[in-house]
CSV table of C-alpha atoms and ligand atoms in Angstrom, one decimal:
chain,number,residue,atom,x,y,z
A,23,MET,CA,124.7,197.6,57.7
A,24,PRO,CA,126.1,201.1,56.9
A,25,SER,CA,127.7,203.0,59.8
A,26,ASN,CA,125.9,205.7,61.7
A,27,GLU,CA,126.9,209.3,61.2
A,28,SER,CA,127.7,211.5,64.2
A,29,ASN,CA,127.3,215.3,64.4
A,30,ALA,CA,128.5,217.5,67.2
A,31,LYS,CA,126.3,220.5,68.1
A,32,ASN,CA,127.2,222.2,71.3
A,33,THR,CA,125.9,225.7,70.8
A,34,GLY,CA,122.6,225.3,72.8
A,35,GLU,CA,120.7,226.0,69.6
A,36,PRO,CA,118.1,223.4,68.4
A,37,ILE,CA,119.0,220.9,65.8
A,38,ARG,CA,117.2,222.1,62.7
A,39,VAL,CA,115.7,219.4,60.5
A,40,LEU,CA,114.2,220.2,57.1
A,41,GLN,CA,111.8,217.6,55.8
A,42,LEU,CA,111.0,217.6,52.1
A,43,SER,CA,108.8,214.8,50.7
A,44,ASP,CA,107.1,213.2,47.7
A,45,THR,CA,109.1,215.0,45.1
A,46,HIS,CA,107.8,212.6,42.3
A,47,LEU,CA,110.4,213.6,39.7
A,48,PHE,CA,110.3,212.4,36.1
A,49,GLY,CA,113.2,211.4,33.9
A,50,SER,CA,112.4,214.0,31.2
A,51,GLU,CA,111.9,217.7,31.4
A,52,ASP,CA,108.3,217.4,30.0
A,53,GLY,CA,107.1,215.0,32.7
A,54,ARG,CA,104.1,216.2,34.6
A,55,LEU,CA,102.1,214.8,37.5
A,56,LEU,CA,98.5,215.8,37.2
A,57,GLY,CA,99.6,218.9,35.3
A,58,VAL,CA,102.4,219.8,37.7
A,59,ASP,CA,106.1,220.2,36.7
A,60,THR,CA,107.5,218.4,39.8
A,61,PHE,CA,111.1,219.5,39.1
A,62,ALA,CA,110.1,223.2,39.0
A,63,SER,CA,108.0,222.9,42.1
A,64,LEU,CA,110.8,221.2,44.0
A,65,GLN,CA,113.2,223.9,42.9
A,66,ALA,CA,110.7,226.5,44.2
A,67,VAL,CA,110.3,224.7,47.6
A,68,ILE,CA,114.1,224.6,47.9
A,69,GLU,CA,114.3,228.3,47.2
A,70,LEU,CA,111.5,228.8,49.9
A,71,ALA,CA,113.5,226.8,52.4
A,72,GLN,CA,116.6,228.8,51.7
A,73,SER,CA,114.7,232.1,52.1
A,74,CYS,CA,113.3,230.9,55.5
A,75,TYR,CA,116.4,229.3,57.0
A,76,LYS,CA,120.0,230.1,56.4
A,77,THR,CA,121.2,227.1,58.3
A,78,ALA,CA,120.1,223.5,58.7
A,79,ASP,CA,121.6,220.5,60.5
A,80,CYS,CA,119.8,217.7,58.7
A,81,ILE,CA,117.8,217.4,55.5
A,82,LEU,CA,115.4,214.6,55.0
A,83,LEU,CA,113.8,213.4,51.8
A,84,THR,CA,111.0,211.1,52.9
A,85,GLY,CA,110.2,209.0,49.9
A,86,ASP,CA,108.4,209.0,46.5
A,87,LEU,CA,111.5,210.8,45.2
A,88,VAL,CA,110.6,209.8,41.6
A,89,GLN,CA,107.5,209.1,39.7
A,90,GLU,CA,108.8,207.2,36.6
A,91,ASP,CA,111.9,206.5,34.6
A,92,PRO,CA,114.0,206.1,37.8
A,93,ASP,CA,117.4,205.6,36.0
A,94,LYS,CA,117.1,209.2,34.8
A,95,ALA,CA,114.9,210.8,37.4
A,96,TYR,CA,117.3,210.1,40.3
A,97,HIS,CA,120.0,212.0,38.3
A,98,ARG,CA,117.6,214.9,38.0
A,99,LEU,CA,117.1,214.8,41.8
A,100,ALA,CA,120.8,215.1,42.2
A,101,GLU,CA,120.8,218.1,39.8
A,102,VAL,CA,118.2,220.0,41.8
A,103,CYS,CA,119.6,219.0,45.2
A,104,GLN,CA,122.9,220.7,44.5
A,105,ASP,CA,121.3,223.9,45.5
A,106,LEU,CA,120.4,222.5,49.0
A,107,LYS,CA,124.0,221.3,49.5
A,108,ARG,CA,125.5,224.5,48.3
A,109,LEU,CA,123.7,226.6,51.0
A,110,TYR,CA,123.5,224.2,53.9
A,111,GLY,CA,126.6,222.2,53.4
A,112,ARG,CA,124.8,219.1,54.6
A,113,LYS,CA,124.1,215.7,53.1
A,114,ILE,CA,120.6,214.9,52.2
A,115,TYR,CA,119.2,211.7,53.8
A,116,CYS,CA,116.9,209.7,51.5
A,117,ILE,CA,114.4,207.0,52.3
A,118,PRO,CA,112.3,205.2,49.6
A,119,GLY,CA,108.6,205.4,49.1
A,120,ASN,CA,106.2,203.2,47.2
A,121,HIS,CA,106.9,205.0,43.9
A,122,ASP,CA,110.7,204.5,44.3
A,123,ASP,CA,112.8,201.6,43.1
A,124,PRO,CA,115.1,201.2,46.2
A,125,ALA,CA,117.8,199.4,44.4
A,126,ILE,CA,118.1,201.9,41.5
A,127,MET,CA,117.7,204.7,44.1
A,128,ARG,CA,120.8,203.5,46.0
A,129,LYS,CA,122.7,202.8,42.8
A,130,VAL,CA,122.2,206.2,41.2
A,131,LEU,CA,122.3,208.4,44.4
A,132,SER,CA,125.4,206.6,45.7
A,133,GLN,CA,127.2,208.1,42.7
A,134,TYR,CA,126.7,211.5,44.4
A,135,SER,CA,128.3,210.4,47.7
A,136,ASP,CA,129.0,214.0,48.7
A,137,LEU,CA,125.4,214.9,48.3
A,138,PHE,CA,123.2,211.9,49.5
A,139,ALA,CA,123.3,209.5,52.4
A,140,PHE,CA,120.9,206.8,53.6
A,141,GLY,CA,121.5,206.5,57.4
A,142,PRO,CA,120.4,204.3,59.1
A,143,SER,CA,120.8,206.9,61.8
A,144,VAL,CA,122.2,210.3,62.3
A,145,VAL,CA,123.5,211.0,65.8
A,146,PHE,CA,123.7,214.4,67.5
A,147,ASP,CA,124.7,215.2,71.1
A,148,SER,CA,121.2,214.8,72.6
A,149,TRP,CA,119.2,213.4,69.7
A,150,GLN,CA,119.3,210.6,67.1
A,151,ILE,CA,117.4,210.5,63.9
A,152,VAL,CA,116.6,206.9,62.7
A,153,LEU,CA,115.7,206.4,59.0
A,154,LEU,CA,113.4,203.5,58.3
A,155,SER,CA,112.5,202.1,54.9
A,156,SER,CA,108.8,201.2,54.7
A,157,ALA,CA,108.9,200.5,50.9
A,158,LYS,CA,107.5,197.1,50.1
A,159,GLU,CA,108.3,196.0,46.6
A,160,GLY,CA,105.3,195.7,44.3
A,161,TYR,CA,102.9,197.3,46.8
A,162,VAL,CA,101.6,200.8,47.5
A,163,SER,CA,101.2,200.1,51.2
A,164,GLY,CA,104.3,199.9,53.4
A,165,ARG,CA,106.0,197.5,55.8
A,166,LEU,CA,109.0,197.8,58.0
A,167,GLY,CA,109.6,194.1,58.5
A,168,ASP,CA,110.9,192.3,61.6
A,169,PRO,CA,114.6,192.7,60.9
A,170,GLN,CA,114.3,196.5,60.6
A,171,LEU,CA,112.1,196.6,63.7
A,172,ALA,CA,114.8,194.7,65.6
A,173,SER,CA,117.4,197.2,64.4
A,174,LEU,CA,115.1,200.1,65.6
A,175,ASP,CA,114.8,198.4,68.9
A,176,MET,CA,118.6,198.2,69.1
A,177,PHE,CA,119.1,201.9,68.2
A,178,LEU,CA,116.6,202.9,70.9
A,179,THR,CA,118.2,200.5,73.5
A,180,GLU,CA,121.8,201.6,72.7
A,181,ARG,CA,121.2,205.3,73.1
A,182,PRO,CA,118.7,205.6,76.0
A,183,ASP,CA,119.9,209.1,76.7
A,184,HIS,CA,119.3,210.3,73.2
A,185,PHE,CA,115.8,211.6,72.3
A,186,SER,CA,114.8,210.1,69.0
A,187,LEU,CA,113.1,211.2,65.8
A,188,LEU,CA,112.0,208.3,63.7
A,189,THR,CA,111.2,208.8,60.0
A,190,MET,CA,109.8,206.7,57.2
A,191,HIS,CA,107.6,207.1,54.1
A,192,HIS,CA,104.3,205.5,55.1
A,193,GLN,CA,102.0,206.8,57.9
A,194,PRO,CA,102.3,204.6,61.0
A,195,MET,CA,98.9,206.0,62.3
A,196,PRO,CA,95.7,207.0,60.4
A,197,VAL,CA,95.6,210.6,59.2
A,198,GLY,CA,91.8,210.5,58.7
A,199,SER,CA,91.9,210.1,54.9
A,200,TYR,CA,90.2,206.7,54.5
A,201,TRP,CA,91.5,206.1,50.9
A,202,ILE,CA,95.2,206.6,51.8
A,203,ASP,CA,94.9,205.1,55.3
A,204,ARG,CA,94.1,201.8,53.5
A,205,ILE,CA,97.6,202.0,52.0
A,206,SER,CA,99.6,202.9,55.2
A,207,LEU,CA,102.1,201.0,57.3
A,208,GLU,CA,100.9,197.4,57.5
A,209,ASP,CA,103.0,196.4,60.6
A,210,ASN,CA,102.1,199.6,62.5
A,211,ASP,CA,101.1,197.5,65.5
A,212,LYS,CA,104.5,195.9,65.8
A,213,PHE,CA,106.1,199.3,65.3
A,214,ALA,CA,103.9,200.7,68.1
A,215,ARG,CA,105.0,197.8,70.4
A,216,VAL,CA,108.7,198.6,69.8
A,217,ILE,CA,108.5,202.3,70.6
A,218,ALA,CA,106.3,201.6,73.6
A,219,ARG,CA,109.2,199.6,75.1
A,220,HIS,CA,111.4,202.8,75.2
A,221,LYS,CA,111.1,206.2,76.7
A,222,ASN,CA,113.3,208.1,74.3
A,223,VAL,CA,111.0,208.4,71.2
A,224,ARG,CA,109.8,212.0,70.8
A,225,VAL,CA,108.9,212.5,67.2
A,226,ILE,CA,107.8,210.4,64.2
A,227,ALA,CA,107.7,212.0,60.8
A,228,TRP,CA,106.6,210.7,57.5
A,229,GLY,CA,105.5,211.6,53.9
A,230,HIS,CA,103.2,209.6,51.6
A,231,VAL,CA,99.9,211.4,52.5
A,232,HIS,CA,100.7,214.7,50.7
A,233,GLN,CA,99.0,216.7,53.4
A,234,GLU,CA,99.8,218.2,56.8
A,235,PHE,CA,98.9,216.3,59.9
A,236,SER,CA,100.0,216.5,63.5
A,237,HIS,CA,99.0,214.6,66.6
A,238,GLU,CA,100.4,214.2,70.1
A,239,GLN,CA,100.0,211.0,72.0
A,240,ASP,CA,101.8,209.5,75.0
A,241,GLY,CA,104.6,212.1,74.8
A,242,ILE,CA,105.2,211.5,71.1
A,243,ILE,CA,104.5,214.0,68.3
A,244,TRP,CA,103.3,212.3,65.1
A,245,LEU,CA,103.8,214.5,62.0
A,246,SER,CA,103.2,214.3,58.2
A,247,CYS,CA,104.6,216.6,55.6
A,248,PRO,CA,103.1,218.2,52.5
A,249,SER,CA,104.5,217.1,49.1
A,250,THR,CA,106.8,219.4,47.1
A,251,CYS,CA,104.3,219.0,44.3
A,252,VAL,CA,100.7,217.7,44.4
A,253,GLN,CA,98.6,218.0,47.6
A,254,PHE,CA,95.7,215.7,48.7
A,255,LYS,CA,92.8,217.0,50.7
A,256,PRO,CA,92.3,215.7,54.2
A,257,ALA,CA,89.1,214.0,53.0
A,258,ARG,CA,87.7,210.4,53.2
A,259,GLU,CA,87.9,209.8,49.5
A,260,PHE,CA,90.5,210.9,47.0
A,261,ALA,CA,90.5,214.6,46.4
A,262,LEU,CA,93.2,217.0,45.2
A,263,ASP,CA,93.8,220.1,47.3
A,264,ASP,CA,94.6,223.4,45.7
A,265,LYS,CA,97.0,224.2,48.6
A,266,LEU,CA,100.5,224.9,47.3
A,267,PRO,CA,103.6,222.7,47.9
A,268,GLY,CA,105.8,223.1,50.9
A,269,PHE,CA,108.1,221.6,53.4
A,270,ARG,CA,108.3,221.0,57.2
A,271,LEU,CA,110.8,222.4,59.6
A,272,ILE,CA,111.4,220.4,62.8
A,273,GLU,CA,113.6,221.9,65.5
A,274,LEU,CA,114.9,219.5,68.2
A,275,PHE,CA,115.9,221.0,71.5
A,276,SER,CA,118.3,219.5,74.0
A,277,ASP,CA,115.6,219.1,76.6
A,278,GLY,CA,113.6,216.8,74.3
A,279,THR,CA,111.0,219.3,73.3
A,280,ILE,CA,110.5,220.3,69.7
A,281,GLN,CA,109.0,223.1,67.6
A,282,THR,CA,107.7,222.5,64.1
A,283,LYS,CA,106.2,224.5,61.3
A,284,VAL,CA,105.0,223.9,57.7
A,285,HIS,CA,106.0,226.4,55.1
A,286,ARG,CA,104.2,226.6,51.7
A,287,LEU,CA,104.8,228.5,48.5
A,288,GLU,CA,102.8,231.6,47.9
A,289,ASN,CA,101.8,233.1,44.5
A,290,TYR,CA,103.0,230.1,42.6
A,291,ASN,CA,101.4,228.9,39.4
A,292,LEU,CA,101.3,225.1,40.0
A,293,GLY,CA,99.3,224.1,36.9
A,294,LEU,CA,97.5,221.4,38.9
A,295,ASP,CA,94.6,219.6,37.1
A,296,LEU,CA,92.0,219.7,39.8
A,297,ASN,CA,89.6,217.6,37.8
A,298,ALA,CA,91.8,214.5,38.1
A,299,LYS,CA,90.0,211.6,39.6
A,300,GLY,CA,92.9,209.5,40.6
A,301,TYR,CA,96.6,209.5,41.3
B,416,FE2,FE1,103.7,210.5,47.1
């Protein structure tokens, strides 16, 4: 298992986490997802993040990094992420989603070792961020699996004094969109039992649903993130939303509290085909 990475932050300032998700990049410049140039919209979201926040302590990319042609598309991800690294000087932590090929993702992104990292955890003075892979090969739904749940249990046991942010691609609780809640985290009951054994889990953040969601339950804040390209309506059946792409900021304070906010593009011509009936 890869080693954990430690980061000192003693300033009393919160740990600032930027979550970008579901970038769905193509291998060629003319690739479009439901009419959207996903490379350009990701670039625009990165510029938005940089205009909002001049510093960040951790950057998360929470899955569905590519849409097709992964051998080329992951290189295009590296190209566009250079801007993030240039400003923030931080590695970008990647987890796979159902549209990713985890093996190719690792192989290609590992060629940019100064740019990308994979966890499995990032440790700060008072917080740890645990990155979980919910990608299940050949399926659109997700699964953590018993070995990874055992590792999570270990991370939470070994650092009882660290508040924990857990992140994965698939939603571990329903967001209220029936069609996408049918392709969520299959072993969410086992996941819930692991985190119930510990007192240090404060935040769970995911992608996959292409919409904003937040819920507080038993002292834990459950969050989803918009996509950097296409948005889904918080509706029972599949529906595209004309909301613009964005990202989520999560600030982690040393007393275990958090603040979070979603930022979206404004006045951006997305080119979305709102008549599309599927995804
Ligand atoms: Fe996605």
